[in-house]
Amino acid sequence: MLSYRHSYHAGNFADVLKHLVQVSVLDHLLLKDKPFVVHDTHGGAGVYEVASEHMQKTGEYQEGIARLYGASTGLPAINRYLNLVGRFSRPGGLSHYPGSPAISAALLRDQDRLQVTELHSTDAALLEAHFRGDRRVRVYKQDAWAGVKALLPAAHKRGLVLVDPSYELSGDDRATVAGVREAVKRFNTGCFVVWYPMLQRRRADYLARGLMGLADKHLRVELNVLNDGAARGMTGSGLVVLNPPWTLAGQMEEALPFLHGKLSQGGGGYRLQSDAGVLLEHAVR
């Protein structure tokens, strides 16, 4: 959607969950010396200034990263994510929040590669400017699903495909399942992290089931900060991870109760489900 700008939502509770999982997957890829590629389908603008008009207009970051920033949680995966976010801010407080391409680039080695597609002309230009001179990164002003066909399979057999649509257009759910199906077919050795919003429980469940059916090994990670139907807009968000690293389920078992305790706005809960069944579930009634 050409009117969508992630700058209004940067650092919200959905970003916290999404980027925590992203960092955890990348850290697993970094355990081996062999190179890998990150393919980011909806890149956004790269890095977001907290004092900007967009972030201040919605204030969504205040219910997300601002509740955690600077804390030591006792959980290695969350501390790792928070320390990485802190690299982008000036000393003394939260000044900037990194989007998914910036997070990936911060962790890449010289032999690894990042390819990003972004269709919004302003955000694509900002991405290009941010990564100018970085030979590890390529930015393409291109539709996400056209990019899947053009850029996958990737040069390396290992990697992460991060899928983060806005879901604001009619048919986005179907397009996402179809696009991820095509991506898995082209790059079946990769790990896929697909984000979805909790707007209506039935819709989210249907989408998640469609995505989980695309790979034998999968993990569904969901965090809700409000009860279903408690408010207009998102009450939570989730991720379907296809071909997940074996370490991820245990990390999320520790992280989800902590995140819900810190980010809940008076309700919600969390759910962790693998191809073997439900691993963890809690709902506030």
Short mmCIF file of C-alpha atoms in Angstrom, two decimals:
data_model
loop_
_atom_site.label_atom_id
_atom_site.label_comp_id
_atom_site.label_asym_id
_atom_site.label_seq_id
_atom_site.Cartn_x
_atom_site.Cartn_y
_atom_site.Cartn_z
CA MET A 1 0.00 0.00 0.00
CA LEU A 2 1.70 3.17 -1.20
CA SER A 3 0.21 5.35 1.57
CA TYR A 4 1.49 3.11 4.39
CA ARG A 5 4.45 4.46 6.39
CA HIS A 6 5.90 2.32 9.14
CA SER A 7 7.34 5.46 10.72
CA TYR A 8 3.99 5.97 12.50
CA HIS A 9 4.27 2.55 14.17
CA ALA A 10 8.01 2.10 14.71
CA GLY A 11 8.94 0.63 18.08
CA ASN A 12 5.41 -0.43 19.02
CA PHE A 13 4.65 -3.71 20.80
CA ALA A 14 4.42 -5.53 17.46
CA ASP A 15 7.91 -4.34 16.47
CA VAL A 16 9.29 -5.55 19.79
CA LEU A 17 8.07 -9.10 19.18
CA LYS A 18 8.98 -9.13 15.49
CA HIS A 19 12.49 -7.79 15.96
CA LEU A 20 13.18 -9.99 18.97
CA VAL A 21 12.46 -13.04 16.80
CA GLN A 22 14.48 -11.56 13.93
CA VAL A 23 17.55 -11.07 16.13
CA SER A 24 17.21 -14.57 17.59
CA VAL A 25 17.08 -16.16 14.13
CA LEU A 26 20.04 -14.11 12.89
CA ASP A 27 22.09 -15.03 15.94
CA HIS A 28 21.48 -18.70 15.14
CA LEU A 29 22.65 -18.18 11.56
CA LEU A 30 25.77 -16.47 12.88
CA LEU A 31 26.82 -19.62 14.75
CA LYS A 32 28.26 -21.04 11.51
CA ASP A 33 31.01 -19.51 9.41
CA LYS A 34 29.17 -20.12 6.14
CA PRO A 35 27.63 -16.96 4.59
CA PHE A 36 23.91 -16.29 4.54
CA VAL A 37 21.46 -13.86 2.96
CA VAL A 38 18.60 -11.86 4.47
CA HIS A 39 15.72 -11.03 2.13
CA ASP A 40 13.41 -8.33 3.55
CA THR A 41 10.18 -7.94 1.58
CA HIS A 42 8.82 -4.69 3.11
CA GLY A 43 11.85 -2.69 4.16
CA GLY A 44 10.39 0.62 5.35
CA ALA A 45 12.73 3.56 5.94
CA GLY A 46 15.55 1.89 7.87
CA VAL A 47 15.91 3.93 11.08
CA TYR A 48 13.25 6.07 12.78
CA GLU A 49 13.81 9.14 14.93
CA VAL A 50 11.71 9.08 18.10
CA ALA A 51 11.33 12.88 18.07
CA SER A 52 9.94 12.80 14.52
CA GLU A 53 6.45 14.05 13.75
CA HIS A 54 5.28 10.56 12.77
CA MET A 55 6.42 8.73 15.91
CA GLN A 56 5.19 11.50 18.16
CA LYS A 57 1.81 11.70 16.43
CA THR A 58 0.84 8.14 17.35
CA GLY A 59 3.09 7.60 20.35
CA GLU A 60 2.87 3.85 19.78
CA TYR A 61 6.50 3.36 20.78
CA GLN A 62 5.56 4.41 24.32
CA GLU A 63 3.57 1.18 24.71
CA GLY A 64 6.39 -0.84 23.15
CA ILE A 65 10.13 -0.28 23.21
CA ALA A 66 9.91 2.61 25.70
CA ARG A 67 8.62 0.18 28.36
CA LEU A 68 11.71 -2.01 27.97
CA TYR A 69 14.52 0.31 26.88
CA GLY A 70 17.51 0.37 29.19
CA ALA A 71 16.32 -2.58 31.27
CA SER A 72 18.29 -5.68 32.14
CA THR A 73 15.77 -8.48 31.94
CA GLY A 74 17.74 -11.54 32.96
CA LEU A 75 16.75 -13.16 29.65
CA PRO A 76 19.65 -13.40 27.16
CA ALA A 77 17.52 -13.17 24.00
CA ILE A 78 15.69 -10.03 25.15
CA ASN A 79 18.86 -8.42 26.48
CA ARG A 80 20.56 -9.09 23.13
CA TYR A 81 17.69 -7.38 21.27
CA LEU A 82 17.64 -4.39 23.63
CA ASN A 83 21.42 -3.94 23.45
CA LEU A 84 21.24 -3.95 19.66
CA VAL A 85 18.45 -1.35 19.65
CA GLY A 86 20.57 0.76 21.97
CA ARG A 87 23.34 1.00 19.37
CA PHE A 88 21.15 3.33 17.31
CA SER A 89 20.42 5.87 20.06
CA ARG A 90 22.48 8.64 21.53
CA PRO A 91 23.74 8.26 25.12
CA GLY A 92 21.14 9.16 27.70
CA GLY A 93 17.97 7.68 26.26
CA LEU A 94 15.97 6.33 23.35
CA SER A 95 16.50 8.65 20.37
CA HIS A 96 16.15 6.27 17.39
CA TYR A 97 14.52 2.93 16.66
CA PRO A 98 15.91 0.60 13.96
CA GLY A 99 13.68 -1.06 11.39
CA SER A 100 14.27 -4.62 10.26
CA PRO A 101 16.84 -3.80 7.50
CA ALA A 102 18.96 -1.78 9.93
CA ILE A 103 18.79 -4.60 12.49
CA SER A 104 19.90 -7.14 9.89
CA ALA A 105 22.75 -4.95 8.64
CA ALA A 106 24.00 -4.40 12.20
CA LEU A 107 24.52 -8.15 12.55
CA LEU A 108 25.83 -9.08 9.09
CA ARG A 109 29.44 -10.08 8.56
CA ASP A 110 31.46 -9.14 5.48
CA GLN A 111 30.51 -12.38 3.73
CA ASP A 112 26.76 -12.04 4.37
CA ARG A 113 24.24 -10.18 2.22
CA LEU A 114 21.02 -8.20 2.71
CA GLN A 115 18.53 -7.57 -0.09
CA VAL A 116 15.55 -5.33 0.61
CA THR A 117 12.47 -4.44 -1.42
CA GLU A 118 10.38 -1.34 -0.68
CA LEU A 119 7.78 0.16 -3.00
CA HIS A 120 7.06 3.48 -1.25
CA SER A 121 9.21 6.03 -3.10
CA THR A 122 10.10 8.11 -0.02
CA ASP A 123 11.03 5.13 2.14
CA ALA A 124 12.96 3.46 -0.68
CA ALA A 125 15.03 6.64 -1.09
CA LEU A 126 15.67 6.81 2.66
CA LEU A 127 16.78 3.17 2.66
CA GLU A 128 19.13 3.75 -0.25
CA ALA A 129 20.64 6.76 1.48
CA HIS A 130 21.05 4.88 4.76
CA PHE A 131 22.94 2.00 3.13
CA ARG A 132 24.91 3.99 0.56
CA GLY A 133 28.42 2.62 0.40
CA ASP A 134 27.58 -0.64 2.18
CA ARG A 135 28.51 -3.32 -0.34
CA ARG A 136 26.68 -6.00 1.67
CA VAL A 137 23.27 -4.38 1.06
CA ARG A 138 21.11 -3.94 -2.03
CA VAL A 139 17.87 -1.92 -1.97
CA TYR A 140 15.26 -2.42 -4.71
CA LYS A 141 12.32 -0.09 -5.29
CA GLN A 142 10.04 -2.96 -6.11
CA ASP A 143 6.84 -4.72 -5.12
CA ALA A 144 7.44 -7.35 -2.46
CA TRP A 145 6.11 -10.31 -4.42
CA ALA A 146 7.80 -9.26 -7.65
CA GLY A 147 10.98 -9.10 -5.60
CA VAL A 148 10.49 -12.66 -4.38
CA LYS A 149 10.40 -13.86 -7.99
CA ALA A 150 13.30 -11.68 -9.09
CA LEU A 151 15.68 -12.17 -6.15
CA LEU A 152 15.03 -15.70 -4.91
CA PRO A 153 16.66 -18.18 -4.88
CA ALA A 154 19.44 -16.18 -3.28
CA ALA A 155 23.17 -16.44 -3.85
CA HIS A 156 23.63 -18.31 -0.55
CA LYS A 157 21.75 -21.43 0.53
CA ARG A 158 21.37 -20.28 4.14
CA GLY A 159 19.30 -17.31 5.15
CA LEU A 160 16.27 -15.50 6.52
CA VAL A 161 13.27 -14.21 4.60
CA LEU A 162 11.40 -11.57 6.59
CA VAL A 163 7.83 -10.81 5.46
CA ASP A 164 6.01 -7.82 7.00
CA PRO A 165 3.07 -6.55 4.92
CA SER A 166 0.76 -3.78 6.08
CA TYR A 167 -2.37 -5.95 5.64
CA GLU A 168 -4.33 -2.80 4.85
CA LEU A 169 -5.48 -3.80 1.38
CA SER A 170 -8.26 -6.21 0.53
CA GLY A 171 -6.68 -9.48 -0.44
CA ASP A 172 -3.40 -8.92 1.44
CA ASP A 173 -3.89 -12.13 3.46
CA ARG A 174 -4.27 -14.26 0.33
CA ALA A 175 -1.41 -12.46 -1.39
CA THR A 176 0.85 -13.09 1.61
CA VAL A 177 0.17 -16.83 1.69
CA ALA A 178 0.66 -17.05 -2.08
CA GLY A 179 3.83 -14.96 -1.95
CA VAL A 180 5.35 -16.96 0.90
CA ARG A 181 4.43 -20.21 -0.87
CA GLU A 182 6.38 -19.00 -3.91
CA ALA A 183 9.31 -17.91 -1.74
CA VAL A 184 9.49 -21.28 0.06
CA LYS A 185 9.45 -23.07 -3.28
CA ARG A 186 12.36 -20.94 -4.49
CA PHE A 187 14.40 -20.90 -1.26
CA ASN A 188 13.39 -23.98 0.73
CA THR A 189 16.63 -24.02 2.74
CA GLY A 190 15.83 -20.62 4.27
CA CYS A 191 14.04 -19.66 7.48
CA PHE A 192 10.90 -17.56 6.94
CA VAL A 193 9.51 -15.12 9.52
CA VAL A 194 6.04 -13.83 8.56
CA TRP A 195 4.36 -11.16 10.67
CA TYR A 196 0.58 -10.71 11.02
CA PRO A 197 -1.63 -8.35 13.07
CA MET A 198 -4.31 -9.38 15.53
CA LEU A 199 -7.32 -7.47 14.23
CA GLN A 200 -9.92 -10.23 14.32
CA ARG A 201 -9.25 -13.59 15.94
CA ARG A 202 -10.89 -15.66 13.20
CA ARG A 203 -9.02 -13.84 10.44
CA ALA A 204 -5.66 -14.19 12.20
CA ASP A 205 -6.17 -17.88 12.89
CA TYR A 206 -7.10 -18.54 9.27
CA LEU A 207 -4.03 -16.69 8.00
CA ALA A 208 -1.71 -18.41 10.47
CA ARG A 209 -3.02 -21.87 9.54
CA GLY A 210 -2.48 -21.09 5.86
CA LEU A 211 1.11 -20.06 6.54
CA MET A 212 1.90 -22.98 8.85
CA GLY A 213 0.76 -25.37 6.14
CA LEU A 214 3.63 -24.24 3.89
CA ALA A 215 6.35 -26.14 5.79
CA ASP A 216 6.54 -29.28 7.90
CA LYS A 217 8.50 -27.49 10.62
CA HIS A 218 6.94 -24.29 11.92
CA LEU A 219 6.44 -22.14 14.99
CA ARG A 220 3.66 -19.68 15.75
CA VAL A 221 4.52 -16.93 18.22
CA GLU A 222 1.72 -14.62 19.34
CA LEU A 223 1.56 -11.80 21.87
CA ASN A 224 -1.66 -9.94 22.66
CA VAL A 225 -1.69 -6.84 24.86
CA LEU A 226 -5.48 -6.43 24.90
CA ASN A 227 -8.34 -8.91 24.98
CA ASP A 228 -10.03 -9.75 21.67
CA GLY A 229 -12.52 -7.06 20.73
CA ALA A 230 -11.34 -4.75 23.52
CA ALA A 231 -10.43 -1.90 21.18
CA ARG A 232 -10.39 -0.87 17.58
CA GLY A 233 -7.18 -1.66 15.77
CA MET A 234 -4.54 -4.18 16.78
CA THR A 235 -4.93 -6.03 20.05
CA GLY A 236 -1.71 -7.95 19.43
CA SER A 237 0.38 -9.52 16.72
CA GLY A 238 1.99 -12.79 15.77
CA LEU A 239 4.66 -14.42 13.69
CA VAL A 240 4.70 -17.68 11.80
CA VAL A 241 8.25 -18.99 11.50
CA LEU A 242 8.83 -21.66 8.86
CA ASN A 243 11.93 -23.87 9.20
CA PRO A 244 12.67 -22.28 12.60
CA PRO A 245 16.04 -22.75 14.31
CA TRP A 246 15.82 -25.34 17.04
CA THR A 247 16.79 -22.75 19.66
CA LEU A 248 13.85 -20.40 18.98
CA ALA A 249 11.04 -22.25 20.78
CA GLY A 250 12.91 -22.29 24.08
CA GLN A 251 13.81 -18.61 23.78
CA MET A 252 10.16 -17.71 23.15
CA GLU A 253 8.95 -19.84 26.05
CA GLU A 254 11.02 -17.59 28.30
CA ALA A 255 10.33 -14.33 26.48
CA LEU A 256 6.55 -14.37 26.01
CA PRO A 257 5.51 -14.31 29.69
CA PHE A 258 8.02 -11.54 30.37
CA LEU A 259 6.93 -9.46 27.39
CA HIS A 260 3.26 -9.82 28.28
CA GLY A 261 4.00 -8.70 31.83
CA LYS A 262 5.77 -5.58 30.56
CA LEU A 263 3.66 -4.71 27.50
CA SER A 264 0.12 -5.71 28.44
CA GLN A 265 -2.38 -2.87 28.36
CA GLY A 266 -4.80 -4.61 30.69
CA GLY A 267 -5.49 -7.93 28.99
CA GLY A 268 -4.43 -10.20 26.19
CA GLY A 269 -2.09 -13.15 26.57
CA TYR A 270 0.32 -15.21 24.53
CA ARG A 271 0.56 -18.41 22.55
CA LEU A 272 3.43 -20.55 21.33
CA GLN A 273 2.60 -23.37 18.94
CA SER A 274 4.85 -25.68 16.96
CA ASP A 275 4.21 -28.43 14.44
CA ALA A 276 4.09 -30.74 17.48
CA GLY A 277 1.25 -28.79 19.13
CA VAL A 278 0.71 -25.97 21.63
CA LEU A 279 3.79 -25.41 23.75
CA LEU A 280 2.62 -22.45 25.83
CA GLU A 281 -0.68 -20.58 26.16
CA HIS A 282 -2.05 -17.97 28.50
CA ALA A 283 -5.09 -15.72 28.18
CA VAL A 284 -6.30 -12.96 30.51
CA ARG A 285 -10.05 -13.23 31.07
#
